[in-house]
Amino acid sequence: MATRPPQPAPAPQPLPFTAPWEYELVFPHDPRGPGIARVTLRAVLTVHGLDELADRAELLTSELTTNSVRHTWGPATVRLAWEYPVLRVSVADTGPYVPAVPPDPSAVALDAIRGRGMLILDLVAYRWGGFPLGLPPSESKGKIVWFELRLDAEAPPPGAVPALVA
């Protein structure tokens, strides 16, 4: 009796626009990491039809990943999570302290090369926060800083999928 060769699985269908999803990128302590994170983030948002969020998400992700490379000593993880209508981006790294917005934002010079990242985060993000990993701080295992952006546009009709990028 002859056996039939296995049949290929059916091709997966793209997720509907409002379906939740997550992606994660881990990069080493390398100054090229933030650029790779930006390119990856933009590619994910583009294929999911979230171009409206891409510029702001790229700016804020760049700030957080650059801080990870500048102020920590180990790898960082960027995680994108979509739950319509909110995109949450989190950056986990080995640094023990969650950064804060400067107490007096007017003291930060507009042309300063450093020190504006958290102020930009506070101004651009819908919401943001952070928390240490491990307690107490003397036993820190790193931290996570996250931000959310909210899609202002109306959702496409149910069942719609964004155009695929080849």
Backbone as a ProteinNet text record, in pm:
[ID]
protein_1_A
[PRIMARY]
MATRPPQPAPAPQPLPFTAPWEYELVFPHDPRGPGIARVTLRAVLTVHGLDELADRAELLTSELTTNSVRHTWGPATVRLAWEYPVLRVSVADTGPYVPAVPPDPSAVALDAIRGRGMLILDLVAYRWGGFPLGLPPSESKGKIVWFELRLDAEAPPPGAVPALVA
[TERTIARY]
84.1	0	89.2	68.1	149	96.3	190.1	149.6	162.2	72	76	173.6	244.9	335.3	254.6	313.6	241	203.5	86.2	38.2	88.2	125.4	171.4	56.6	92	-7.6	-61.2	-186.2	-239.5	-162.3	-153.1	-80.9	-152	-75.9	-140.4	-199.9	-308.3	-374.1	-324.1	-309.2	-266.3	-367.1	-316.3	-402.8	-492.4	-615.4	-699.1	-634.7	-665.4	-604.2	-619.7	-733.6	-758.6	-713.2	-660.8	-613.6	-485	-470.4	-347.9	-229.1	-110.5	13.4	128.6	239.8	362.3	483.5	586.5	716.2	821.9	936	1043.3	1177.9	1265.1	1398.9	1498.3	1597.2	1704.8	1830.6	1898.7	2024.2	2133.9	2258.9	2370.5	2405.9	2490.3	2540	2631	2570	2639.5	2577.1	2657.2	2600.6	2513.9	2521.4	2435.2	2295.7	2279.1	2151.5	2032.7	2042.7	1927.4	1884.6	1979.2	1943.9	1872.1	1917.9	1852.2	1711.3	1697.7	1565.1	1470.2	1519.8	1435.9	1387.9	1478.8	1444.1	1343.3	1366.6	1276.9	1138.6	1133.6	1007.2	928.3	994.2	925.7	874.4	951.9	907.5	782.8	782.3	666.2	543.3	558.2	443.4	391.2	480.8	439.7	357.3	405.2	331.4	198.9	186.1	59.7	-30.2	8.9	-75.1	-79.9	25.9	29.3	127.6	132.1	224.3	201.9	77.6	45.1	124.5	162	234.6	386.6	431.6	571.3	670.9	648.5	746.7	763	650.5	657.7	718.1	677.3	731.3	881.3	923.9	1066	1147.7	1098.2	1166.8	1182.3	1073.5	1077.7	1158.3	1147	1226.9	1374.8	1407.4	1545.9	1600.1	1519.9	1562.2	1588.6	1495.3	1510.1	1623.5	1636.8	1743.6	1881	1888.4	2015.9	2056.1	1959.7	1989.3	2040.8	1982.8	2028.1	2173.6	2211.1	2349.6	2444.3	2401.8	2488.5	2506.7	2400.7	2402.7	2399.8	2403.5	2404.9	2520	2532.8	2648.8	2611.5	2484.9	2445.5	2349.6	2287.7	2194.4	2065.8	1988.2	1858	1754.9	1630.9	1520.4	1413.8	1371.9	1263.7	1143.6	1032.3	910.2	799.5	734.8	621.7	496.7	393.9	268	153.7	68	-47.1	-173.9	-253.5	-387.4	-473.7	-543.5	-616.5	-688.8	-672.8	-600.1	-465.3	-403.3	-281.9	-162.1	-52.3	76.7	159.5	211.3	301.2	438.3	538.9	678	750	820	896.9	1041.4	1130.2	1272.7	1323.1	1373.4	1430.7	1581.7	1651.9	1798.1	1852.1	1983.4	2048.1	2069.4	2031.4	2048.5	1956.1	2003.8	1923.9	1821.8	1834.9	1750.8	1658	1532.3	1433.2	1454.3	1475.8	1497.6	1369.7	1386.9	1273.4	1282.1	1168.9	1165.6	1238.5	1321.9	1389.8	1287.3	1318.1	1221.8	1187.8	1281.9	1256.6	1286.6	1186.7	1210.8	1262.5	1229.8	1277.2	1428.1	1488.5	1633.3	1709.6	1639.4	1703.6	1711	1831	1850.8	1795.3	1725.9	1668.6	1774.1	1894.3	2000.1	2095.5	2058.6	2143.3	2156.3	2274.8	2299.4	2243.2	2244.3	2195.1	2097.4	2017.6	1930.8	1788.5	1755.4	1620.2	1532.1	1587.7	1514	1388.6	1396.3	1278.9	1176.4	1222.3	1130.3	1054	1124.1	1059.1	958.4	998.1	908.4	781.4	798.4	684.4	591.7	648.1	568.2	497.7	559.5	510.1	422.5	454	381.7	241.5	150.8	15.9	25.6	102.5	135.3	274	341.6	469.7	497.5	594.1	633.3	753.3	788.7	900.5	902.1	974.9	986.3	1114.4	1173.2	1293.3	1257	1350.9	1336.6	1420	1359.4	1429.8	1423.9	1413.1	1406.3	1498.6	1551.2	1555.5	1653.4	1669.2	1758.7	1899.9	1945.5	2080.4	2089	1975.8	1973	1906	1927.9	1861.6	1900.3	1801.5	1823.3	1793.1	1790.1	1763.6	1634.2	1582.8	1459.9	1388.1	1262.7	1183.9	1127.3	1143.8	1079.9	989.8	866.1	769	696.7	639.9	552.3	438.7	330.8	216.6	184.3	143.9	91.9	-48	-136.7	-276.2	-306.5	-367	-406.3	-530.1	-521.8	-633.5	-730.1	-681.7	-766	-870.5	-977.7	-1081.8	-1030.7	-1072.7	-1030.8	-1094.2	-1025.6	-1086.8	-1202.8	-1284.2	-1396.4	-1349.5	-1433.7	-1394.8	-1349.9	-1244.9	-1193.4	-1094.1	-1078.6	-983.6	-841.3	-753.9	-612.3	-533.6	-421.5	-341.1	-276.7	-238.7	-169.5	-37.4	-3	123.6	235.1	348.8	465.8	553.5	588.5	669.6	813.2
-116.5	0	123.7	208.7	330.2	437.7	510.7	621.9	751.6	841.1	971.4	1062.1	1143.9	1237	1335.7	1386.7	1481.8	1606.6	1657.1	1777.4	1900.5	2004.4	2125.8	2188.5	2252	2322	2440.2	2476.7	2593.5	2719.1	2811.6	2936.5	3013.5	3069.4	3147.2	3275.3	3318.4	3441.7	3557.2	3676.9	3791.8	3818.4	3864.8	3899.7	4017.4	4018.3	4137.5	4256.9	4376	4498.3	4510.5	4474.5	4492.6	4374.3	4269.7	4153.8	4189.6	4143.9	4172.5	4092.4	4149.1	4081.1	4134.1	4060.5	4101.2	4058.5	4143.1	4111	4148.7	4080.8	4109.4	4101	4195.4	4199.9	4213.2	4126.5	4135.8	4176.2	4279.3	4318.4	4331.6	4304	4310.3	4455.1	4470.6	4603.7	4650.9	4716.9	4756.3	4887.1	4985.3	5113.7	5104.7	4994.2	4976.9	4928	4882.4	4826.8	4920.5	5047.3	5136.6	5154	5160	5171.6	5048.1	4932.1	4807.2	4802.7	4847.6	4850.7	4944.5	5060.4	5155.7	5096	5035.6	4977.4	4863.3	4780.1	4667.8	4717.9	4814.8	4871.1	4928	5005.1	5066.4	4958.2	4853.9	4745.5	4677.8	4649	4584.2	4673.7	4800.8	4891.4	4910.7	4914.8	4931.8	4812.6	4691.8	4575.4	4556	4612.8	4603.6	4725.2	4813.8	4927.3	5035.6	5048	5146.4	5259.4	5302.1	5409.4	5536.6	5561.4	5681.6	5689	5574.4	5570.3	5560.4	5533	5496.5	5606	5730.6	5835.8	5856	5865.4	5885	5763.2	5643.7	5521.9	5510.2	5546.1	5538.8	5637.7	5759.1	5859.7	5811.9	5765.3	5725.7	5597.7	5504.5	5381.9	5414.3	5507.7	5550.8	5608.7	5691.9	5750.4	5641.6	5547.8	5445.3	5347.4	5306.4	5211.6	5277.2	5403.3	5475.3	5488	5517.6	5521	5385.9	5277.5	5144.2	5121.6	5161.9	5142.2	5234.7	5358.1	5455.1	5428.2	5384	5381.8	5243.5	5136.4	5001.9	4922.8	4800.4	4720.8	4590.4	4563.3	4435.1	4451.4	4341.9	4345.6	4419.7	4451.8	4515.3	4439.2	4447.3	4383.1	4487.6	4493.2	4582.4	4493.9	4527.5	4449.2	4541.5	4501.1	4575.9	4493.3	4557	4487.2	4575.9	4521	4593.4	4534.1	4618.7	4582.8	4701.6	4687.8	4798.8	4879.6	5011.6	5101.3	5147.2	5066.2	5110.1	5024.1	5092.2	5027.1	5051.5	4944.3	4957.4	4907.8	4990.5	4954.5	4956.6	4848.9	4845.5	4810.4	4867.7	4840.2	4792.8	4671.2	4613.8	4612.6	4647.4	4643.6	4610.8	4611.2	4570.9	4685.6	4805.5	4919.9	4910.2	4950.9	4934.4	5044.5	5159.4	5272.8	5314.9	5337.2	5386.9	5537.2	5586.7	5730	5808.7	5935.7	6023	6148.3	6215.5	6345.1	6443.9	6531.5	6630.3	6709.4	6735.2	6806	6945	7009	7140.9	7135.5	7095.8	7083.1	7210.8	7326.6	7451.4	7467.7	7389.6	7396.9	7318.5	7235.4	7158.6	7247.3	7275.9	7362.7	7295	7370.7	7316	7262.9	7319.2	7272.7	7175.4	7125.8	7030.7	6901.8	6842.4	6717.3	6599.8	6608.5	6501	6556.6	6464.4	6503.2	6538.8	6527.7	6563.5	6442.5	6322.3	6201.9	6176.8	6186.1	6158.1	6269.9	6389.8	6501.3	6479.3	6435.1	6403.8	6290.6	6188.2	6076.6	6126.3	6213	6265	6349.3	6419.2	6506	6430.9	6324.3	6257.9	6135.9	6062.4	5938.1	5965.2	5876.2	5878.8	5851.7	5748.1	5715.5	5652.2	5655.7	5587	5557.4	5469.8	5435.3	5343.6	5295.7	5204.7	5139.6	5030.7	4963	4879.6	4866	4783.2	4635.4	4554.1	4409.4	4357.8	4297.2	4250	4354.4	4307.6	4397.7	4347	4427.4	4573.1	4617.8	4751.2	4797.4	4739.9	4705.1	4648.6	4511.6	4447.2	4318.2	4332.1	4445.4	4475.8	4376.2	4339.1	4255	4335.9	4468.5	4555.1	4631.6	4680.4	4759.3	4748.7	4790.8	4804.7	4945.7	5014.2	5143.3	5124.2	5167.9	5146.4	5276.1	5278.4	5389	5332.9	5408.7	5373.2	5488.1	5452	5546.2	5497.6	5590.8	5556.5	5595.8	5503.5	5529.9	5617.9	5732.2	5825.4	5798.2	5730.1	5704.7	5598.8	5600.6	5500.4	5366.7	5260.4	5126.3	5091.5	5010.6	4963.7	4869.4	4835.8	4746.2	4611.7	4542.6	4411	4318.5	4241.9	4147.9	4207.3	4340.2	4403.6	4371.2	4359.7	4338.2	4444.1	4490	4589.7	4528.6	4615.9	4570.5	4506.8	4398.8	4331.2	4398.4	4411.2	4469.3	4353.3	4352	4242.6	4258.7
0	0	0	-97.9	-111.1	-15.8	42.5	129.2	51.9	81.6	14.8	88.4	12.4	79.7	164.2	270.5	355.2	275.2	303	236	311.9	238.5	307	386.4	494.7	575.9	496.8	519.5	448.2	488.9	395.1	421.9	533.1	627.4	733.7	676.9	735.9	694	781.1	723.8	804.6	916.1	1027.4	1139.7	1103.3	1150	1131.4	1202.8	1155.4	1208.9	1360.4	1413.5	1556.8	1642	1581.2	1657.9	1732.8	1856.7	1931.6	1877.5	1893	1855.2	1939.9	1938.9	2009.2	1927.7	1932.2	1873.4	1976.4	1968.6	2063.6	1991.6	2023.3	1966.2	2081.1	2084.2	2183.1	2107.8	2159.9	2096.3	2201.2	2160.6	2254.8	2289.4	2387.7	2424.2	2311.7	2214.2	2092.3	2044	2007	1965.5	1839.5	1765.6	1648.2	1685.4	1808.8	1854.3	1839.1	1882.8	1866.8	1720.8	1629.1	1487	1437.1	1478.4	1440.1	1499.9	1623.6	1687.3	1611.3	1569.4	1494.4	1362.2	1288.4	1158.4	1176.9	1276.6	1303.6	1343.8	1433.1	1477.9	1360	1276.4	1162	1066.9	1044	955.5	1011.9	1141.7	1203.3	1193.7	1228.3	1224.7	1082.7	985.2	845.5	797.9	821.8	772.3	845.4	964.8	1037.9	1013.2	920.9	886	991.7	1071.4	1179.5	1151	1025.2	986.5	1067.8	1107.1	1184.5	1315.4	1369.8	1496.7	1478.2	1357.1	1334	1373	1334.2	1364.6	1515.1	1586.6	1731.7	1800.7	1758.6	1819.4	1794.1	1674.9	1641.3	1726.1	1740.7	1822.3	1966.3	2025.6	2166.4	2187	2094.8	2103.9	2091	2004.3	1988.8	2119.7	2185.2	2313.1	2416.5	2431.3	2534.6	2504.9	2378.4	2346.4	2351.6	2314.3	2325.5	2471.8	2558.6	2702.4	2750	2699.7	2739.2	2702	2582.5	2538.9	2615.2	2639.2	2707.5	2855.3	2922.6	3068.6	3131.3	3051.2	3108.6	3048.7	3091	3050.9	2980.9	2963.6	2904.8	2789.3	2748.7	2636.2	2672.9	2571.8	2591.2	2508.7	2552	2482.5	2452.7	2327.2	2286	2256	2316.3	2297	2247.4	2138.2	2082.2	2108.6	2161.9	2186.5	2139.8	2054.6	2001	2060.4	2118.9	2165.4	2127.7	2014.1	1955.2	2061.7	2064.8	1974.7	2031.6	2118.6	2188.1	2148.7	2115.7	2095.3	2220.3	2279.1	2393.7	2350.6	2374.4	2347.7	2481.2	2511.2	2635.2	2603.1	2682.3	2668.1	2803.6	2806	2927.8	2912.1	3019	3015.1	3153.3	3165.8	3290.2	3387.9	3351.6	3441.1	3561.5	3678.3	3799.2	3825.2	3761.4	3797.7	3685.3	3721.9	3627.5	3614.4	3492.8	3475.2	3504.1	3532.1	3561.3	3475.8	3462.5	3394.9	3485.3	3429.8	3514.1	3596	3725.5	3809.8	3757.7	3689.9	3633.3	3484.3	3401.3	3257.6	3193.7	3249.2	3189.9	3206.4	3296.4	3316.3	3209.1	3132.3	3025.7	2902.4	2858.4	2741.7	2616.9	2533.6	2411.7	2316.4	2321.7	2232	2301.7	2419.1	2491.1	2410.5	2413.9	2342.2	2421.5	2553.3	2640	2741.8	2799.2	2909	2870.6	2741.7	2699.4	2673.3	2674.1	2635.6	2715.7	2846.8	2928.8	2916.6	2893.4	2870.1	2739	2636	2508.2	2528.1	2601.8	2630.4	2699	2796.8	2871.9	2784	2687.3	2601.1	2487.3	2436.5	2315.5	2345.5	2451	2479.6	2532.9	2500.4	2556.1	2706.7	2742.1	2881.6	2881.6	2996.7	3007.1	3153.3	3175.3	3311.2	3308.5	3424.1	3434.3	3570.5	3580.1	3708.2	3710.2	3829.9	3843	3839	3796.6	3800.1	3916.2	4012.1	4131.1	4240	4363.1	4477.9	4585.6	4668.8	4660.7	4552.7	4532.9	4424.8	4433.9	4554.3	4564.9	4498	4476.2	4406.6	4270.9	4208.7	4082.1	3973.8	3896	3778.7	3653.3	3667.4	3555	3574.5	3461.8	3465.9	3332.7	3333.6	3211.7	3210.8	3098.3	3075.7	2954.4	2965.1	2859.3	2825.8	2706.3	2667.8	2584.4	2580.4	2497.9	2404.3	2283.9	2185.9	2149.6	2133.2	2101.8	1957.9	1884.6	1747.4	1748.6	1682	1680	1564.9	1462.3	1344.6	1376.9	1302.9	1318.2	1265.8	1328.8	1286.3	1152.7	1072.7	948.1	981.7	885	911.4	965.3	1043.1	1096.5	983.8	1011.6	912.7	815	816.9	724.4	768.8	673.6	702.1	628.2	686.8	616.4	492.1	400.4	279.6	318.5	255	283.1	206.2	272.1	207.4	162.3	37.4	-16.8	20.4
[MASK]
++++++++++++++++++++++++++++++++++++++++++++++++++++++++++++++++++++++++++++++++++++++++++++++++++++++++++++++++++++++++++++++++++++++++++++++++++++++++++++++++++++++

